[in-house]
Amino acid sequence: MTTSIYFSTERIQVVQGKFNKGKLLIQGVFTESLPEGTMINGVIANESAIYRALERLVDVANLQKQPVDLIVDSGSILTKRLCVPILSQKKLLELVKGEFVDVKENYENLIYDYSVISRKNPQGAGGVILCAAMESNFSFSYIEVFKKMNLKLKSIDIAISAEIGLAHFIPEFRERTFILAVLESNNIVSSLFVNGQYYFTNRTRLLAPRGTEESTAEISQAMSSLMQFNQSQKTGAEISDIYFCGLNTDESELTVELSNIYNIAIAPLAAYSVIEVDPTVKYRMADNLYVTGNLLIKDGSYHG
């Protein structure tokens, strides 16, 4: 069994699961709410609140019994989609570092990594990767928390990598052009996938309270901007679907309203046949996108 954990703006999420005959079996889902201001743009601002929440999760989810895979997200994490030739892992990392030379002077002690988007490069030989860079202090704060809690942290990955893993794993996403929109507190993170492959992510801060007409208009504008971006890039593919994660109960009509505006399929992200859930577990894909995607890439069943 693999354990995946994510610190969102509003809660800590834990999902546990394993693979069986090509399917992901969800065996445990645990959540602890966080006071407002505990997490700010992915940065831990209230350590005591984090420790209290983790203490409760340690008991119910038995976190000390096995290593934990962490997923993180922040607007400060640098990412870039890049077509690359066939290279060794060492040379790919050198290439990734070179992509952030222009911004390096504005950051301290960057660490680098990459995820495989596709092993086929539409522009020639090689493949497509997602380059990523983050400040070492950003990850160090998480490492210290897990160390103080005596929890073994096996890996740290970014949210976009989890989305990529999920899109590769679910057959219904392959060859489709869609937007995956994640609402978290007063932010919306929208990722564009073209023909099943990750393409671009846009982050928007919502000014109006969630659930209001003004908020719906802001969310609609964020979707419209990404649709226009897809057209400007001349990808040759039309967006057919928008999948939402993190919708509140007072936003139940949002997908219907947007569907009427754009005349495309818009709905909360649903469960799929390749994901099974233990009957004793309460699980919704739309509430657990990042932790579910992280299970896929850490288990090794994600093939870019």
Short mmCIF file of C-alpha atoms in Angstrom, two decimals:
data_model
loop_
_atom_site.label_atom_id
_atom_site.label_comp_id
_atom_site.label_asym_id
_atom_site.label_seq_id
_atom_site.Cartn_x
_atom_site.Cartn_y
_atom_site.Cartn_z
CA MET A 1 0.00 0.00 0.00
CA THR A 2 1.21 3.52 -0.88
CA THR A 3 0.35 6.63 1.15
CA SER A 4 0.02 10.02 -0.55
CA ILE A 5 -0.38 13.31 1.35
CA TYR A 6 -1.10 16.92 0.32
CA PHE A 7 -1.28 20.13 2.36
CA SER A 8 -3.92 22.32 0.72
CA THR A 9 -4.91 25.82 1.78
CA GLU A 10 -7.83 24.42 3.77
CA ARG A 11 -6.90 20.88 4.83
CA ILE A 12 -4.41 18.04 4.90
CA GLN A 13 -5.45 15.19 2.61
CA VAL A 14 -4.26 11.59 2.82
CA VAL A 15 -5.16 8.85 0.35
CA GLN A 16 -3.87 5.29 0.56
CA GLY A 17 -4.10 2.68 -2.14
CA LYS A 18 -2.48 -0.07 -4.18
CA PHE A 19 -2.60 -1.45 -7.69
CA ASN A 20 -4.32 -4.69 -8.51
CA LYS A 21 -4.67 -6.05 -12.05
CA GLY A 22 -4.18 -2.68 -13.70
CA LYS A 23 -6.58 -0.83 -11.41
CA LEU A 24 -5.98 1.49 -8.50
CA LEU A 25 -7.75 0.35 -5.33
CA ILE A 26 -8.41 3.20 -2.89
CA GLN A 27 -8.07 1.73 0.61
CA GLY A 28 -8.10 4.79 2.85
CA VAL A 29 -9.09 8.47 2.71
CA PHE A 30 -8.39 10.82 5.61
CA THR A 31 -8.79 14.58 5.97
CA GLU A 32 -8.01 17.14 8.65
CA SER A 33 -9.15 20.75 8.32
CA LEU A 34 -6.67 23.58 8.83
CA PRO A 35 -7.36 27.01 10.34
CA GLU A 36 -7.37 29.92 7.91
CA GLY A 37 -3.87 31.21 7.26
CA THR A 38 -2.10 27.93 8.10
CA MET A 39 -0.96 27.51 4.50
CA ILE A 40 -0.23 30.51 2.26
CA ASN A 41 0.66 29.81 -1.37
CA GLY A 42 1.97 26.39 -0.39
CA VAL A 43 4.14 27.76 2.42
CA ILE A 44 3.62 26.56 6.00
CA ALA A 45 2.72 29.70 7.97
CA ASN A 46 1.37 28.05 11.15
CA GLU A 47 3.47 25.06 12.17
CA SER A 48 1.56 24.37 15.38
CA ALA A 49 -1.69 23.93 13.44
CA ILE A 50 0.08 21.57 11.03
CA TYR A 51 1.44 19.47 13.89
CA ARG A 52 -1.98 19.21 15.56
CA ALA A 53 -3.59 18.06 12.32
CA LEU A 54 -0.80 15.58 11.58
CA GLU A 55 -1.00 14.13 15.09
CA ARG A 56 -4.64 13.25 14.48
CA LEU A 57 -3.86 11.81 11.04
CA VAL A 58 -1.00 9.70 12.40
CA ASP A 59 -3.47 7.89 14.63
CA VAL A 60 -6.28 7.29 12.16
CA ALA A 61 -4.16 6.62 9.07
CA ASN A 62 -1.22 4.84 10.76
CA LEU A 63 1.22 7.16 9.03
CA GLN A 64 4.20 5.99 11.06
CA LYS A 65 3.97 2.46 9.69
CA GLN A 66 5.15 3.27 6.16
CA PRO A 67 6.91 5.94 4.07
CA VAL A 68 4.82 8.84 2.81
CA ASP A 69 4.82 10.44 -0.66
CA LEU A 70 4.20 14.19 -0.49
CA ILE A 71 2.63 16.38 -3.16
CA VAL A 72 3.16 20.16 -3.02
CA ASP A 73 1.76 23.11 -4.94
CA SER A 74 2.61 26.80 -5.06
CA GLY A 75 2.65 29.69 -7.48
CA SER A 76 6.34 30.06 -6.61
CA ILE A 77 7.20 26.70 -8.21
CA LEU A 78 8.61 27.28 -11.69
CA THR A 79 7.48 24.97 -14.49
CA LYS A 80 7.98 24.79 -18.24
CA ARG A 81 6.90 22.34 -20.91
CA LEU A 82 9.83 21.39 -23.12
CA CYS A 83 10.45 19.16 -26.15
CA VAL A 84 13.76 17.34 -25.68
CA PRO A 85 16.00 14.97 -27.64
CA ILE A 86 16.88 11.51 -26.33
CA LEU A 87 19.28 12.16 -23.44
CA SER A 88 20.47 10.50 -20.23
CA GLN A 89 18.82 11.50 -16.96
CA LYS A 90 21.92 13.47 -15.96
CA LYS A 91 21.96 15.45 -19.20
CA LEU A 92 18.20 16.07 -18.98
CA LEU A 93 18.67 17.62 -15.52
CA GLU A 94 21.42 19.84 -16.91
CA LEU A 95 19.05 20.89 -19.68
CA VAL A 96 16.32 21.64 -17.11
CA LYS A 97 18.70 23.86 -15.13
CA GLY A 98 19.52 25.79 -18.28
CA GLU A 99 15.83 26.57 -18.85
CA PHE A 100 15.71 28.62 -15.64
CA VAL A 101 18.96 30.58 -15.99
CA ASP A 102 17.12 33.85 -16.66
CA VAL A 103 15.07 33.67 -13.44
CA LYS A 104 17.64 32.05 -11.16
CA GLU A 105 18.93 35.41 -9.88
CA ASN A 106 15.49 36.13 -8.36
CA TYR A 107 15.47 32.88 -6.37
CA GLU A 108 17.69 31.31 -3.75
CA ASN A 109 19.16 27.80 -4.00
CA LEU A 110 16.90 26.33 -6.66
CA ILE A 111 16.47 22.56 -6.89
CA TYR A 112 15.41 20.98 -10.16
CA ASP A 113 13.48 18.01 -11.47
CA TYR A 114 11.37 16.92 -14.43
CA SER A 115 8.36 14.76 -15.26
CA VAL A 116 7.77 12.87 -18.49
CA ILE A 117 4.77 14.24 -20.38
CA SER A 118 5.23 12.10 -23.47
CA ARG A 119 7.92 9.80 -24.83
CA LYS A 120 6.98 10.96 -28.33
CA ASN A 121 8.09 14.40 -29.47
CA PRO A 122 5.69 15.85 -32.08
CA GLN A 123 8.58 17.96 -33.38
CA GLY A 124 10.98 15.07 -33.97
CA ALA A 125 13.00 12.46 -32.08
CA GLY A 126 12.87 12.41 -28.29
CA GLY A 127 10.02 13.31 -25.99
CA VAL A 128 8.28 16.05 -24.01
CA ILE A 129 9.00 16.81 -20.36
CA LEU A 130 7.79 19.19 -17.66
CA CYS A 131 10.75 21.10 -16.23
CA ALA A 132 10.35 22.18 -12.60
CA ALA A 133 12.35 24.25 -10.13
CA MET A 134 11.67 25.31 -6.56
CA GLU A 135 13.62 27.00 -3.80
CA SER A 136 15.26 24.52 -1.45
CA ASN A 137 13.82 26.36 1.58
CA PHE A 138 10.33 25.62 0.31
CA SER A 139 10.85 21.85 0.45
CA PHE A 140 13.02 22.07 3.59
CA SER A 141 10.09 23.35 5.67
CA TYR A 142 8.06 20.25 4.78
CA ILE A 143 11.02 17.95 5.44
CA GLU A 144 11.44 19.45 8.92
CA VAL A 145 7.77 18.93 9.75
CA PHE A 146 7.91 15.27 8.81
CA LYS A 147 11.19 14.83 10.66
CA LYS A 148 9.77 16.31 13.88
CA MET A 149 6.73 14.05 13.57
CA ASN A 150 8.99 11.00 13.10
CA LEU A 151 7.38 10.30 9.75
CA LYS A 152 9.43 8.89 6.88
CA LEU A 153 9.13 11.11 3.83
CA LYS A 154 9.88 9.03 0.75
CA SER A 155 9.42 11.64 -1.98
CA ILE A 156 8.24 15.15 -2.84
CA ASP A 157 6.55 15.90 -6.15
CA ILE A 158 4.54 18.79 -7.56
CA ALA A 159 0.81 18.94 -8.24
CA ILE A 160 1.13 19.25 -12.01
CA SER A 161 3.06 15.96 -12.11
CA ALA A 162 0.15 14.32 -10.29
CA GLU A 163 -2.26 15.69 -12.91
CA ILE A 164 -0.06 14.35 -15.69
CA GLY A 165 0.01 10.90 -14.07
CA LEU A 166 -3.75 10.87 -13.70
CA ALA A 167 -4.33 11.93 -17.31
CA HIS A 168 -2.05 9.14 -18.56
CA PHE A 169 -3.66 6.50 -16.38
CA ILE A 170 -7.34 7.15 -17.15
CA PRO A 171 -8.26 5.84 -20.64
CA GLU A 172 -11.08 8.38 -21.05
CA PHE A 173 -8.52 11.22 -21.04
CA ARG A 174 -6.32 9.85 -23.79
CA GLU A 175 -6.44 11.80 -27.04
CA ARG A 176 -8.92 14.27 -25.50
CA THR A 177 -8.39 18.03 -25.26
CA PHE A 178 -9.70 19.35 -21.96
CA ILE A 179 -9.23 21.68 -19.01
CA LEU A 180 -8.69 20.38 -15.49
CA ALA A 181 -9.70 23.15 -13.06
CA VAL A 182 -8.92 22.96 -9.34
CA LEU A 183 -10.65 25.36 -6.95
CA GLU A 184 -8.92 25.80 -3.62
CA SER A 185 -9.94 28.58 -1.24
CA ASN A 186 -9.92 31.78 -3.35
CA ASN A 187 -7.70 30.39 -6.11
CA ILE A 188 -8.31 28.46 -9.29
CA VAL A 189 -5.55 26.47 -10.99
CA SER A 190 -6.49 25.49 -14.54
CA SER A 191 -4.45 23.08 -16.65
CA LEU A 192 -4.83 22.56 -20.39
CA PHE A 193 -4.34 19.09 -21.85
CA VAL A 194 -4.12 18.76 -25.64
CA ASN A 195 -4.79 15.34 -27.17
CA GLY A 196 -4.31 13.81 -23.73
CA GLN A 197 -0.95 15.49 -23.10
CA TYR A 198 -0.23 18.25 -20.58
CA TYR A 199 0.28 21.65 -22.23
CA PHE A 200 -0.06 24.64 -19.87
CA THR A 201 -1.26 25.78 -16.42
CA ASN A 202 -2.81 29.12 -15.47
CA ARG A 203 -3.32 30.41 -11.91
CA THR A 204 -6.02 32.93 -11.05
CA ARG A 205 -6.87 34.56 -7.72
CA LEU A 206 -10.62 34.95 -7.22
CA LEU A 207 -11.64 38.30 -5.75
CA ALA A 208 -15.34 37.65 -5.14
CA PRO A 209 -16.61 35.23 -2.46
CA ARG A 210 -17.06 31.69 -3.74
CA GLY A 211 -20.64 30.76 -4.64
CA THR A 212 -21.62 34.25 -5.76
CA GLU A 213 -22.54 35.40 -9.26
CA GLU A 214 -19.40 37.50 -9.29
CA SER A 215 -17.27 34.47 -8.49
CA THR A 216 -18.95 32.46 -11.24
CA ALA A 217 -18.11 35.26 -13.68
CA GLU A 218 -14.45 35.20 -12.58
CA ILE A 219 -14.25 31.43 -12.98
CA SER A 220 -15.90 31.70 -16.38
CA GLN A 221 -13.32 34.29 -17.42
CA ALA A 222 -10.49 32.00 -16.31
CA MET A 223 -11.92 29.21 -18.50
CA SER A 224 -12.37 31.59 -21.41
CA SER A 225 -8.76 32.77 -21.14
CA LEU A 226 -7.46 29.21 -21.37
CA MET A 227 -9.73 28.48 -24.34
CA GLN A 228 -8.37 31.57 -26.11
CA PHE A 229 -4.83 30.49 -25.26
CA ASN A 230 -5.48 27.09 -26.86
CA GLN A 231 -6.67 28.82 -30.01
CA SER A 232 -3.72 31.22 -30.08
CA GLN A 233 -1.30 28.29 -29.83
CA LYS A 234 -2.91 26.71 -32.90
CA THR A 235 -2.84 23.27 -31.31
CA GLY A 236 -5.27 21.97 -33.90
CA ALA A 237 -7.57 20.60 -31.19
CA GLU A 238 -10.78 22.00 -29.76
CA ILE A 239 -11.48 21.78 -26.02
CA SER A 240 -14.26 19.23 -25.55
CA ASP A 241 -14.52 19.06 -21.74
CA ILE A 242 -13.83 20.96 -18.53
CA TYR A 243 -13.44 18.96 -15.32
CA PHE A 244 -13.76 20.73 -11.96
CA CYS A 245 -12.26 19.75 -8.61
CA GLY A 246 -12.91 21.32 -5.22
CA LEU A 247 -16.40 22.70 -5.83
CA ASN A 248 -18.29 23.77 -2.71
CA THR A 249 -21.89 22.76 -2.06
CA ASP A 250 -23.11 26.27 -2.98
CA GLU A 251 -21.45 25.93 -6.40
CA SER A 252 -23.54 22.98 -7.57
CA GLU A 253 -25.04 24.97 -10.46
CA LEU A 254 -21.74 26.39 -11.67
CA THR A 255 -21.00 23.59 -14.11
CA VAL A 256 -24.49 23.83 -15.61
CA GLU A 257 -24.15 27.59 -16.09
CA LEU A 258 -20.75 27.27 -17.74
CA SER A 259 -21.95 24.42 -19.96
CA ASN A 260 -24.71 26.67 -21.25
CA ILE A 261 -22.23 29.48 -21.90
CA TYR A 262 -19.60 27.48 -23.76
CA ASN A 263 -21.73 24.62 -25.11
CA ILE A 264 -19.24 21.95 -24.05
CA ALA A 265 -19.30 19.20 -21.43
CA ILE A 266 -18.49 20.64 -17.98
CA ALA A 267 -18.78 18.61 -14.77
CA PRO A 268 -16.98 17.69 -11.54
CA LEU A 269 -14.17 15.21 -12.05
CA ALA A 270 -15.73 11.77 -11.60
CA ALA A 271 -14.49 8.31 -10.67
CA TYR A 272 -13.50 6.04 -13.52
CA SER A 273 -13.54 2.29 -14.08
CA VAL A 274 -9.78 1.97 -13.56
CA ILE A 275 -10.17 3.29 -10.00
CA GLU A 276 -11.93 1.10 -7.47
CA VAL A 277 -12.84 2.10 -3.92
CA ASP A 278 -12.98 -0.11 -0.86
CA PRO A 279 -16.68 -0.24 0.14
CA THR A 280 -15.82 0.97 3.66
CA VAL A 281 -14.13 4.12 2.31
CA LYS A 282 -15.77 7.44 1.41
CA TYR A 283 -13.98 8.80 -1.64
CA ARG A 284 -14.64 11.44 -4.33
CA MET A 285 -12.14 11.90 -7.13
CA ALA A 286 -13.03 15.61 -7.41
CA ASP A 287 -11.88 16.17 -3.81
CA ASN A 288 -8.68 14.14 -4.06
CA LEU A 289 -7.11 14.91 -7.42
CA TYR A 290 -3.50 15.55 -6.38
CA VAL A 291 -3.18 12.75 -3.83
CA THR A 292 -4.75 10.27 -6.25
CA GLY A 293 -2.49 11.31 -9.11
CA ASN A 294 0.49 11.06 -6.79
CA LEU A 295 -0.39 7.44 -6.00
CA LEU A 296 -0.22 6.69 -9.71
CA ILE A 297 3.22 8.15 -10.36
CA LYS A 298 4.76 6.78 -7.15
CA ASP A 299 3.45 3.28 -7.65
CA GLY A 300 5.22 3.08 -10.98
CA SER A 301 2.10 2.39 -13.00
CA TYR A 302 2.33 5.78 -14.69
CA HIS A 303 3.95 5.42 -18.09
CA GLY A 304 4.57 8.69 -19.89
#
